[in-house]
Every structure is written in structure tokens, then in C-alpha cells.
Short mmCIF file of C-alpha atoms and ligand atoms in Angstrom, two decimals:
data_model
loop_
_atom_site.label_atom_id
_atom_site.label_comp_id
_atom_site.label_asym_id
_atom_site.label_seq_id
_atom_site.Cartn_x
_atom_site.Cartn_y
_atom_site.Cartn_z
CA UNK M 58 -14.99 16.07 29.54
CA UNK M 59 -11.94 16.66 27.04
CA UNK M 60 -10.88 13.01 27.45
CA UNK M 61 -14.13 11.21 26.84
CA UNK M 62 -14.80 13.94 23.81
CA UNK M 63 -11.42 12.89 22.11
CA UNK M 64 -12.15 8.70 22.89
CA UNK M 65 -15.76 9.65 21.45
CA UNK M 66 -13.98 10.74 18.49
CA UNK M 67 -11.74 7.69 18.13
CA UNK M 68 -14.94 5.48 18.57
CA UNK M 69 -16.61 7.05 15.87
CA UNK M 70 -13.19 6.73 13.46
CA UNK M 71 -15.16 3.47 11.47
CA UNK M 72 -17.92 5.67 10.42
CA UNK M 73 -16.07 8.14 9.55
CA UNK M 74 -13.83 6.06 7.29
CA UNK M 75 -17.18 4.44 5.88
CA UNK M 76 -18.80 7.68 4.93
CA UNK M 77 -15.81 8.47 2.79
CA UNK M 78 -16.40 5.25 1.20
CA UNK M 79 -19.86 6.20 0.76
CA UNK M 80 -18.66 9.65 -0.75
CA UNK M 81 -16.43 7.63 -3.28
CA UNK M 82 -18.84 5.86 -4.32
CA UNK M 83 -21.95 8.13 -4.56
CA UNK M 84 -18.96 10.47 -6.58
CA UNK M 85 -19.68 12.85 -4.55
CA UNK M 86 -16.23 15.52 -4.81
CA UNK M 87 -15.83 14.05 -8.74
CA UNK M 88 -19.58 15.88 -9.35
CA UNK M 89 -18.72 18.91 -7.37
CA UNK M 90 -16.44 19.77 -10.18
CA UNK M 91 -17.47 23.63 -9.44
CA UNK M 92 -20.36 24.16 -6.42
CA UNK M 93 -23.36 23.00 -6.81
CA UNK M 94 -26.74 23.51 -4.83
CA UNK M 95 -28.33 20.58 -3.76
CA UNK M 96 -30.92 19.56 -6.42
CA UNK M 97 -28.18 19.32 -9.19
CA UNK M 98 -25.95 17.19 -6.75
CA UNK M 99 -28.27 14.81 -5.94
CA UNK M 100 -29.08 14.17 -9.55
CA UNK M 101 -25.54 13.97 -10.60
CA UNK M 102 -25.03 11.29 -7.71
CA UNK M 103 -28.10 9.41 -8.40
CA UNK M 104 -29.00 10.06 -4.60
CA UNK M 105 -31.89 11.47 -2.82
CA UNK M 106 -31.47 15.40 -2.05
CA UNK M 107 -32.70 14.95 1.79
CA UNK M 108 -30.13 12.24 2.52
CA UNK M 109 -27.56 12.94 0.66
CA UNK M 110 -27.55 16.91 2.54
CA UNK M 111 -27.39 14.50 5.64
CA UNK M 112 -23.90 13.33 4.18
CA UNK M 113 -22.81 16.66 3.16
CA UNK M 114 -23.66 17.59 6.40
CA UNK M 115 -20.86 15.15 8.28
CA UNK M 116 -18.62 15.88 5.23
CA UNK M 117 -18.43 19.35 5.62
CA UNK M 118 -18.01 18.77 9.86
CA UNK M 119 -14.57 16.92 8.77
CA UNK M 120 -13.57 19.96 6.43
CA UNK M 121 -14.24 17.47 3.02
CA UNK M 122 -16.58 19.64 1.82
CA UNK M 123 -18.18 23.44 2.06
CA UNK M 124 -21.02 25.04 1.98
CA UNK M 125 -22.29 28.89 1.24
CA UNK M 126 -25.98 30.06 0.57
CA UNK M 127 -27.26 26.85 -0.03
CA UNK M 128 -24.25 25.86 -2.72
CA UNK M 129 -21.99 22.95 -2.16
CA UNK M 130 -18.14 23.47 -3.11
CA UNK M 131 -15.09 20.44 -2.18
CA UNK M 132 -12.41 21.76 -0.15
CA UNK M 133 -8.83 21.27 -0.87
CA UNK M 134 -8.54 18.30 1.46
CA UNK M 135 -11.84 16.79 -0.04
CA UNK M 136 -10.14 17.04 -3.90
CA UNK M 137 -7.69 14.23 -2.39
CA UNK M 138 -10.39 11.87 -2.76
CA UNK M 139 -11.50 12.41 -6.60
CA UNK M 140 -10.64 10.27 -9.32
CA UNK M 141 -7.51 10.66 -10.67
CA UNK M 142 -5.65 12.53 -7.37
CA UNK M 143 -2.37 12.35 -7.37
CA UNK M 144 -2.83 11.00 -3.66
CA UNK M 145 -4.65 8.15 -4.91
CA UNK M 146 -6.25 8.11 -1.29
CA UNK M 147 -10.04 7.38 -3.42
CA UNK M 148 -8.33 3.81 -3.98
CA UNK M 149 -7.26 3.41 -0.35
CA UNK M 150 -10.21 4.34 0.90
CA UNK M 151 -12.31 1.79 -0.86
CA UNK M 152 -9.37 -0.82 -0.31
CA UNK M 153 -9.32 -0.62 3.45
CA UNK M 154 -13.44 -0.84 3.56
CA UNK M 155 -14.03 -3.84 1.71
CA UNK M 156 -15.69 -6.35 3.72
CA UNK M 157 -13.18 -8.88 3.90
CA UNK M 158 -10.99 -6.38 5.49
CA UNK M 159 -13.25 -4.78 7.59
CA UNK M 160 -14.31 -8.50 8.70
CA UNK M 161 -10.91 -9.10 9.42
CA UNK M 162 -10.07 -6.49 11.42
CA UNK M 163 -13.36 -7.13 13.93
CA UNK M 164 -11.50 -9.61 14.79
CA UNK M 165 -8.48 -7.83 15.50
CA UNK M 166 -8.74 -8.93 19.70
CA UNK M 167 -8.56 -12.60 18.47
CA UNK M 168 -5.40 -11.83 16.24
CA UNK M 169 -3.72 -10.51 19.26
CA UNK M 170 -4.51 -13.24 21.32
CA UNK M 171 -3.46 -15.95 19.08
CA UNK M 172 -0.66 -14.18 17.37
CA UNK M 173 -1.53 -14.72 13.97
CA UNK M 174 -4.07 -13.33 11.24
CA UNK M 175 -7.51 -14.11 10.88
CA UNK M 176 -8.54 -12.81 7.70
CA UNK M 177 -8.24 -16.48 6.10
CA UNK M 178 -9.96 -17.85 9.23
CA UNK M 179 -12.94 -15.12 8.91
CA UNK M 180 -12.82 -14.99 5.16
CA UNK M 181 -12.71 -18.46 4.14
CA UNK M 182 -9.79 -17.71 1.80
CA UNK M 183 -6.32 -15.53 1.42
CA UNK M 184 -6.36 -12.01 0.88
CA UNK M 185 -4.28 -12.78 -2.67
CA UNK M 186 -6.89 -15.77 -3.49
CA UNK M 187 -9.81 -13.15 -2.61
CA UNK M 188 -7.99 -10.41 -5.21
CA UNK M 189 -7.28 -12.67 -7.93
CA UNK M 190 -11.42 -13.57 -7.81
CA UNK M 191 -12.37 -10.27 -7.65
CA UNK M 192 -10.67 -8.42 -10.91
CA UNK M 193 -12.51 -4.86 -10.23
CA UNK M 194 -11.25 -5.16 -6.36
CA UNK M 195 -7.80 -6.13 -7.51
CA UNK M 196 -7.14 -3.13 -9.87
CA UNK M 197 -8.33 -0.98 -6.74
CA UNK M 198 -5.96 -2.98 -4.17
CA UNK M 199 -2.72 -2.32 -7.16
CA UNK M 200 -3.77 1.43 -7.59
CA UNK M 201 -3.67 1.95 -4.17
CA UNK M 202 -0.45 0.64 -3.24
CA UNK M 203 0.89 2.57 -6.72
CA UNK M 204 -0.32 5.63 -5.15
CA UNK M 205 3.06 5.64 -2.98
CA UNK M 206 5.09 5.22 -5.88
CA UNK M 207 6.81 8.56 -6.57
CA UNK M 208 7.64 9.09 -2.86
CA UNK M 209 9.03 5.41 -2.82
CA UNK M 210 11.20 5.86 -6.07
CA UNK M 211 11.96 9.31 -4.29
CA UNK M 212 13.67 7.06 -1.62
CA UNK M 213 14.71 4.30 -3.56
CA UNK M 214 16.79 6.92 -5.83
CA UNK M 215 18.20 8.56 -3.22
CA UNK M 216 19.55 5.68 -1.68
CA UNK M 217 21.29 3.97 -4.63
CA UNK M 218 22.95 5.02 -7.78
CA UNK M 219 21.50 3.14 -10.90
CA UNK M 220 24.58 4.39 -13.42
CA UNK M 221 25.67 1.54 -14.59
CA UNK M 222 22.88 -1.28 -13.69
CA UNK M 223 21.38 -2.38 -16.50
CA UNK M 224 18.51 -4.28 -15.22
CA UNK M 225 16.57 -4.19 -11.97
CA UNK M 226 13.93 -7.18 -11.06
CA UNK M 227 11.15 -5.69 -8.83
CA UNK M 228 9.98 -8.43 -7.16
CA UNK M 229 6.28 -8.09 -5.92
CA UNK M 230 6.19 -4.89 -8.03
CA UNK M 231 2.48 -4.47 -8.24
CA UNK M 232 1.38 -3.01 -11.25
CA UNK M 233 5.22 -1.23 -12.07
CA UNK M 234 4.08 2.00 -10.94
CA UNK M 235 7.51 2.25 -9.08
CA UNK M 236 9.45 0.97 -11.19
CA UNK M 237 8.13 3.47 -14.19
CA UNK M 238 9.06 5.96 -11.58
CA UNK M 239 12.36 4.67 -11.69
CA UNK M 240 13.10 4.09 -15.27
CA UNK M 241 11.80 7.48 -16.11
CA UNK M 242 14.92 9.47 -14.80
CA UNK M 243 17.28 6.14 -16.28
CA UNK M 244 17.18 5.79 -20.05
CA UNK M 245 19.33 2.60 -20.14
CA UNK M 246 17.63 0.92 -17.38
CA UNK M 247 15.31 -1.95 -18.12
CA UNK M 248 13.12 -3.43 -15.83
CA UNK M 249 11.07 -6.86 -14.97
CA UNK M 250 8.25 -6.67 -12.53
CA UNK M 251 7.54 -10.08 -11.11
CA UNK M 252 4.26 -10.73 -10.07
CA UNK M 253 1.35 -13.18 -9.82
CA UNK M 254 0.06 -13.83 -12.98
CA UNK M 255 -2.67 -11.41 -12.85
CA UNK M 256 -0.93 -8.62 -11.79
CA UNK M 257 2.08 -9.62 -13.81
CA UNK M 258 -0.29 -8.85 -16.92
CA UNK M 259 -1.40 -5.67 -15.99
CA UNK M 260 2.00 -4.49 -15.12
CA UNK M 261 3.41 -5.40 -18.70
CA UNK M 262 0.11 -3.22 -19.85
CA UNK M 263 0.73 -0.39 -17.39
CA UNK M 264 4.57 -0.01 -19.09
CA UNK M 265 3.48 -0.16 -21.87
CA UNK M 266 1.10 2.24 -21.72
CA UNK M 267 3.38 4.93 -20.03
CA UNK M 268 5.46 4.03 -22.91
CA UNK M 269 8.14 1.80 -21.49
CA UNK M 270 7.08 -1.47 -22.93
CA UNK M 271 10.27 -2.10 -24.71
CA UNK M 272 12.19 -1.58 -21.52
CA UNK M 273 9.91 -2.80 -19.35
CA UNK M 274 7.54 -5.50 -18.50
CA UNK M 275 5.88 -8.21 -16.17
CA UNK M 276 6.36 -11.33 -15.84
CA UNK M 277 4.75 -14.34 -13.99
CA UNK M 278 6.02 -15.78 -10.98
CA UNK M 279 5.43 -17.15 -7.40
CA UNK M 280 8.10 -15.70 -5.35
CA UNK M 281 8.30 -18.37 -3.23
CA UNK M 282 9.22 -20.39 -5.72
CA UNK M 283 11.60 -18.46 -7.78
CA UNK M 284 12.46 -15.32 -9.43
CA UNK M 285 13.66 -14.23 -12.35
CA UNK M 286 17.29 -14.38 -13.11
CA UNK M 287 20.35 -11.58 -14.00
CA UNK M 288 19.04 -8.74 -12.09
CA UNK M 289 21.86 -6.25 -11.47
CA UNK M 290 19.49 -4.70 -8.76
CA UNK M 291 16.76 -6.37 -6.81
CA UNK M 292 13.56 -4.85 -5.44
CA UNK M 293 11.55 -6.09 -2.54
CA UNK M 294 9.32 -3.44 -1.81
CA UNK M 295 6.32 -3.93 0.73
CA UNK M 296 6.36 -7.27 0.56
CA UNK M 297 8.67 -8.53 3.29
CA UNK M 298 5.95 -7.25 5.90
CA UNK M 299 3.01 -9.18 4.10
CA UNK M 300 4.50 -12.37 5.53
CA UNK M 301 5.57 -13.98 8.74
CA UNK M 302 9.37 -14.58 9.34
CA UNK M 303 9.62 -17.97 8.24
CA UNK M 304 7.97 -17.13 4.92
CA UNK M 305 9.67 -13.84 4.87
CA UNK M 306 13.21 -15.94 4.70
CA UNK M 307 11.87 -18.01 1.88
CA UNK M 308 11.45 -15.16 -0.61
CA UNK M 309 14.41 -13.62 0.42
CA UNK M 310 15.98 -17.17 -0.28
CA UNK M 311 14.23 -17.37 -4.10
CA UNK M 312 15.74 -13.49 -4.36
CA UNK M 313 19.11 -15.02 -3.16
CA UNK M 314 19.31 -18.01 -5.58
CA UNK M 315 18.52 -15.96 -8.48
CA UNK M 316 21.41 -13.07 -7.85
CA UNK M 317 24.91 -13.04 -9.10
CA UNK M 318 27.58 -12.33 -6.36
CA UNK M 319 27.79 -8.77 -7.43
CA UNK M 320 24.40 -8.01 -7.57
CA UNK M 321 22.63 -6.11 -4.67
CA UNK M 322 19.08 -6.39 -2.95
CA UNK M 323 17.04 -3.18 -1.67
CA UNK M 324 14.43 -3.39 0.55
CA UNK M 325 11.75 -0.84 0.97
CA UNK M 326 9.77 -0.58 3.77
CA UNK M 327 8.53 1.59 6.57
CA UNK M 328 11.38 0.36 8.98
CA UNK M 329 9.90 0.86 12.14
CA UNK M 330 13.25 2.63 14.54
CA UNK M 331 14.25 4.46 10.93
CA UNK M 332 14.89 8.34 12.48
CA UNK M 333 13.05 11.00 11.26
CA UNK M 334 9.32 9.76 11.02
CA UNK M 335 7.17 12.27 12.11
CA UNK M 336 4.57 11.69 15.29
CA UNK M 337 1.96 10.94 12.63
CA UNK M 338 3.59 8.75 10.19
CA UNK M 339 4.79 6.87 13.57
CA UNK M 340 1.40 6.56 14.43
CA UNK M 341 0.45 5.29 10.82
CA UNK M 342 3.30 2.49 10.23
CA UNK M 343 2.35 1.44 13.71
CA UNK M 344 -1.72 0.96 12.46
CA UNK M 345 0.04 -0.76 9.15
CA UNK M 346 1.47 -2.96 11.65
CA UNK M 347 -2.19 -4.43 13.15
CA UNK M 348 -2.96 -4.30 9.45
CA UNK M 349 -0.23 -6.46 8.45
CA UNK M 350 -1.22 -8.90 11.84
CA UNK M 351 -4.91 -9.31 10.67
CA UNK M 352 -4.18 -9.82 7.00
CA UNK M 353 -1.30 -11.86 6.80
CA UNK M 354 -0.30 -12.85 10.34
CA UNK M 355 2.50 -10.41 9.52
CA UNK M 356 4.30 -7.38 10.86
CA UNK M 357 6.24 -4.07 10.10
CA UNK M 358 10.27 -4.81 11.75
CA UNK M 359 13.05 -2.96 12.64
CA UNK M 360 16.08 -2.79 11.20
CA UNK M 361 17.97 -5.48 13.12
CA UNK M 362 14.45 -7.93 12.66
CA UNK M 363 15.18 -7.28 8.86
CA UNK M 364 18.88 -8.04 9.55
CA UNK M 365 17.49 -11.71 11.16
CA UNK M 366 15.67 -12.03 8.25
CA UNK M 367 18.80 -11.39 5.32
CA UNK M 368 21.11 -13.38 7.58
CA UNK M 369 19.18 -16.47 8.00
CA UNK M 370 18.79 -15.75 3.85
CA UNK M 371 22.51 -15.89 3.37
CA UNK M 372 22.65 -12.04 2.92
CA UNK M 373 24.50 -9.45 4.64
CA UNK M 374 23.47 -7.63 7.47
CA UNK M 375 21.88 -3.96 5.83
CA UNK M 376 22.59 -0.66 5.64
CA UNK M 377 19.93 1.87 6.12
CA UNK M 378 20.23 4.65 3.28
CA UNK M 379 19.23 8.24 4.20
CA UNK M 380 15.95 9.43 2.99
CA UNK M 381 14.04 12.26 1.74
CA UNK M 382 10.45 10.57 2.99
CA UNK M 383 9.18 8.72 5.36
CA UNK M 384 9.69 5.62 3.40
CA UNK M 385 13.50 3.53 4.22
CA UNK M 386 15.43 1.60 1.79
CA UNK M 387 17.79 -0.93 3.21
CA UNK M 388 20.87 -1.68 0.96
CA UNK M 389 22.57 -5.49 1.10
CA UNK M 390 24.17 -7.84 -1.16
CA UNK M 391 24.86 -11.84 -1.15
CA UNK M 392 27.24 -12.54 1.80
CA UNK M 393 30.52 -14.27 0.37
C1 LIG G 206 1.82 -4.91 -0.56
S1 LIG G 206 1.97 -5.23 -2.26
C2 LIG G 206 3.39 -4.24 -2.68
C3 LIG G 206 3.34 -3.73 -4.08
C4 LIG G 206 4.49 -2.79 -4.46
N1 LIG G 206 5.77 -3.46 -4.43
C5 LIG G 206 4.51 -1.57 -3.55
O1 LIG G 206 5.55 -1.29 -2.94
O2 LIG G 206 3.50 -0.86 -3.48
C6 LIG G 206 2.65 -6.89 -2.29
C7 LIG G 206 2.72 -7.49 -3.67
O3 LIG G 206 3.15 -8.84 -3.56
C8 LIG G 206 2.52 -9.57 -4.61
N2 LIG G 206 2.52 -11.01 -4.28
C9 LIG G 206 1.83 -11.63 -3.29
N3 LIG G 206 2.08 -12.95 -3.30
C10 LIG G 206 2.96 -13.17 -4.32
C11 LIG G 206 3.62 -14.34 -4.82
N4 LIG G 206 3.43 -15.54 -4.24
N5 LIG G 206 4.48 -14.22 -5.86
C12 LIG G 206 4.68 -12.97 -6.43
N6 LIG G 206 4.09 -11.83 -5.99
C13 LIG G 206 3.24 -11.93 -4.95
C14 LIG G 206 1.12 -9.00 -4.64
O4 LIG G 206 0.46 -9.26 -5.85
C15 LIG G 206 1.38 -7.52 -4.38
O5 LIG G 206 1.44 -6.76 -5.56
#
């Protein structure tokens, strides 16, 4: 029956997502550089030639991988999970199956029940507190979310005119990914990525690397407790849906107290009744969503929920600027 054959499908989704973990890690699609039989495979992945053809064998049924006379080639959509990608999909895929996460979310009926997140309950600790103990797991949590960074300076620059601002204060920045994106196309802009310490550190070496260190750089903060100061521009981006709304108004608050009157806050987000998502990327933001409930207790909003949010902070109600992407950037300022 169609129905059951589909649901079958959807029941199955956790393996699948766990064998391309698998495939990350045995580096399976990096050693298929050009194809391969077998034998060589196996020995390039350190795995043994009968079970790793049973792998093959599932990653070629989901198109990852094909196969001709007995020599293994990656496909197109199986290059999106090699090192290096542009898609960076090889970091989300080993960020969303870590076992905190996956713990978490098998207790995604009790989250819905209760309301809140469990991964502290489950996990004995935050998801931040679990990151900052686990450096290698960190660097893959900040690479993943940089992986959206083009498409979210795409949005952000689209939205907003920088002539003219001098410097923007990415709060929550991750590792500065977007904000390089951003300076890039802005020679007089100079930025400050404020982060926990940790990441704070490897966003100053990031920008520096990619050769913005003397316009760019981290620096340590806890945004609940303050910000940095003289921003022209402020950045929130994916941060506001980590976070419940009381603690939601609280960074906006440290964002408000460190902004001059004239300066202006953008929020980027995946605002959940922004027009022109696609049935997919509906159906993603809305799995974000659960995400965002098991981690953090948290939740993806609509416009007018962000609105509740920036009022109760003492900003104005936003404006939603048009976008090229699926990503939204809403646009306020201090109220007066
Ligand atoms: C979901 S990530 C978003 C990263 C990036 N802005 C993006 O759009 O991809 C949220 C960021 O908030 C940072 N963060 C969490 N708690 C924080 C705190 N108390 N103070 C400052 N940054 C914090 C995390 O380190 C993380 O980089």
C-alpha cells in the first residue's frame, strides 16, 4: 500500500540520517575522489570490503553514490557531503547525530507534553556547557551553522544598505563566517563578533585568517549580560530562536542598552509566515522548530511573536525586508 510504503520510509528517516554519519566518518565520498572498485575503498576507509559494499549498497539506493562493473563513483548529490563542500552539510550531518542530540530528541513526546526542552534534563548539562567541553564537537557545531553564511549575508545585504556604517556588532556571530561575508563586499566596514569566550577566540582567528583581522575580530561576552558598545548596526542572527521568550527579551534588552538612538538592530531568522518559502524549506523551519523545543525549550516565531519580543525590549515593532533566500531579516531601531 502507497501510504504505509511512504510512512515506512519516514520510519526509517533515523537510519538513514545515521548511515550518512557513518559515511562521514568512514570518509567514504572524500576517498572516492575518482571510482574505485571495492578492495581499494575499503583500504582507503580502513573498513572491511564485505560490509562496507553493504553501505554502498543503501548509499547508492538514496542516489549518494554509483556503481558500474564493480567500480564505485559519488554522485553529484553525494559530493555535498565531502570535506570542504561548499554546502557544509558533512558538518550538519555529524552535528545533528551526536548523542546528546539524538538523546534529546527521543524524548521529543516528553518535550511536547511539558512544553519545554529536555536536552539538559536527558543530558545532564546545556547544549553550550556540552560544546564548550567538547572542543572537536564545538568546531563541528560553528562550521555547521557557518555553512549558511553566504545565503544569510545574501539576505542580510539585500535588506540593508551598509554605506555609511562604520561598525556592525554581530552578536552571537559564531565563528564570523557571516560577518566575513559581509565585510568582504564593504571595505570600510569593521566588525566585532561577540561570542562566548571560546568561540569568541576562534572567530578573531577565522578573520584573521581570511585576512580581515585588522577590521575584524571577536570578542568575549555573555549576551545576557552585555554587549559591546558603538555598533552602528547590530546583528542577532539565529540566536533569538535558541531561547524562550523571557530570555529572548533579555538579550534583546543587553542589545538595547548598548545602542545609540540612531543605531539599528537586524534580526535574521527563518520567520515562520515570511512569503515565499518553498513547500520544503516550510517543512524544514518547521523541523528547526521541534529542534529548537528539545534543545533549548525554544521556538522559531512569526513576525508579530518577534514584534512581542522587540516591544517588551523597548524596540520598535519590525519591518520585514524582501529577500533573495529563504532566510528573513527583520529591520528595527530603539523606540524614542
Ligand atoms: C545558533 S548559533 C548562531 C550562529 C550564527 N549567528 C549563525 O547565524 O549561524 C547561536 C550562537 O549563540 C552563541 N551563544 C550562546 N549563548 C551565548 C551567550 N550567553 N553569550 C554570547 N553568545 C552566546 C553560541 O555560541 C552560538 O554561536
Amino acid at each position: 500500500m502507497a501510504e504505509a510504503d511512504e510512512v515506512l520510509s519516514m520510519v526509517r528517516g533515523g537510519w538513514v540520517s545515521l548511515c550518512l554519519r557513518a559515511t562521514c566518518e568512514l570518509g567514504v565520498v572524500d576517498a572516492l575522489d575518482q571510482p574505485q572498485d571495492l578492495a581499494t575503498l575499503a583500504s582507503r576507509c580502513s573498513a572491511a570490503p564485505v560490509t562496507l559494499g553493504r553501505l554502498l549498497r543503501v548509499l547508492v539506493d538514496l542516489g549518494l553514490v554509483s556503481t558500474d562493473g564493480g567500480r564505485y563513483a559519488v554522485t553529484t548529490m553525494g559530493a555535498t557531503l565531502r570535506v570542504g563542500d561548499p554546502s557544509g552539510l558533512r558538518h550538519l550531518a555529524m552535528m545533528q547525530t551526536e548523542l546528546p542530540n539524538l538523546t534529546a530528541w527521543r524524548h521529543l513526546a516528553d518535550a511536547v507534553r511539558r512544553g519545554s526542552a529536555v536536552y539538559q534534563d536527558v543530558n545532564g548539562q546545556t547544549s553550550w556547557e556540552w560544546l564548550a567541553a567538547h572542543p572537536a564537537e564545538e568546531a563541528v557545531f560553528n562550521a555547521s551553522m557557518a555553512r549558511r553564511a553566504a545565503t544569510q549575508a545574501a539576505a542580510v545585504l539585500a535588506g540593508y544598505d551598509f554605506s555609511g556604517v562604520r561598525l556592525v556588532v554581530d552578536v552571537g556571530g559564531g565563528q564570523g563566517a557571516m560577518l566575513a561575508a559581509l565585510l568582504a563586499g564593504q571595505p570600510l566596514l569593521r566588525g566585532v563578533v561577540a561570542e562566548r569566550p571560546e568561540v569568541a577566540a576562534a572567530a578573531t582567528a577565522g578573520l584573521t585568517a581570511a585576512g580581515l583581522g585588522a577590521r575584524a575580530r571577536g570578542e568575549a561576552c555573555d549576551f545576557f549580560a552585555g554587549v559591546p558598545a558603538g555598533g552602528e548596526v547590530y546583528l542577532l542572527s539565529n540566536v533569538l530562536h535558541d531561547w524562550d521568550d523571557p530570555q529572548a527579551v533579555t538579550i534583546l534588552r543587553s542589545v538595547h542598552a548598548a545602542m545609540g538612538l540612531a543605531a539599528e538592530l537586524l534580526i535574521v531568522e527563518n520567520v515562520l509566515d515570511a512569503p515565499g518559502r518553498t513547500s520544503r524549506e516550510q517543512r524544514d523551519v518547521h523541523l528547526v522548530d521541534l529542534h529548537m523545543l528539545v534543545m533549548f525549550g525554544a521556538r522559531e516565531r512569526s513576525q508579530s511573536q518577534y514584534d512581542d519580543l522587540l516591544v517588551a525590549a523597548g524596540f520598535e515593532t519590525s519591518t520585514l525586508a524582501p529577500s533573495p533566500n529563504s532566510w528573513n531579516v527583520l529591520l528595527t531601531r530603539p523606540a524614542v
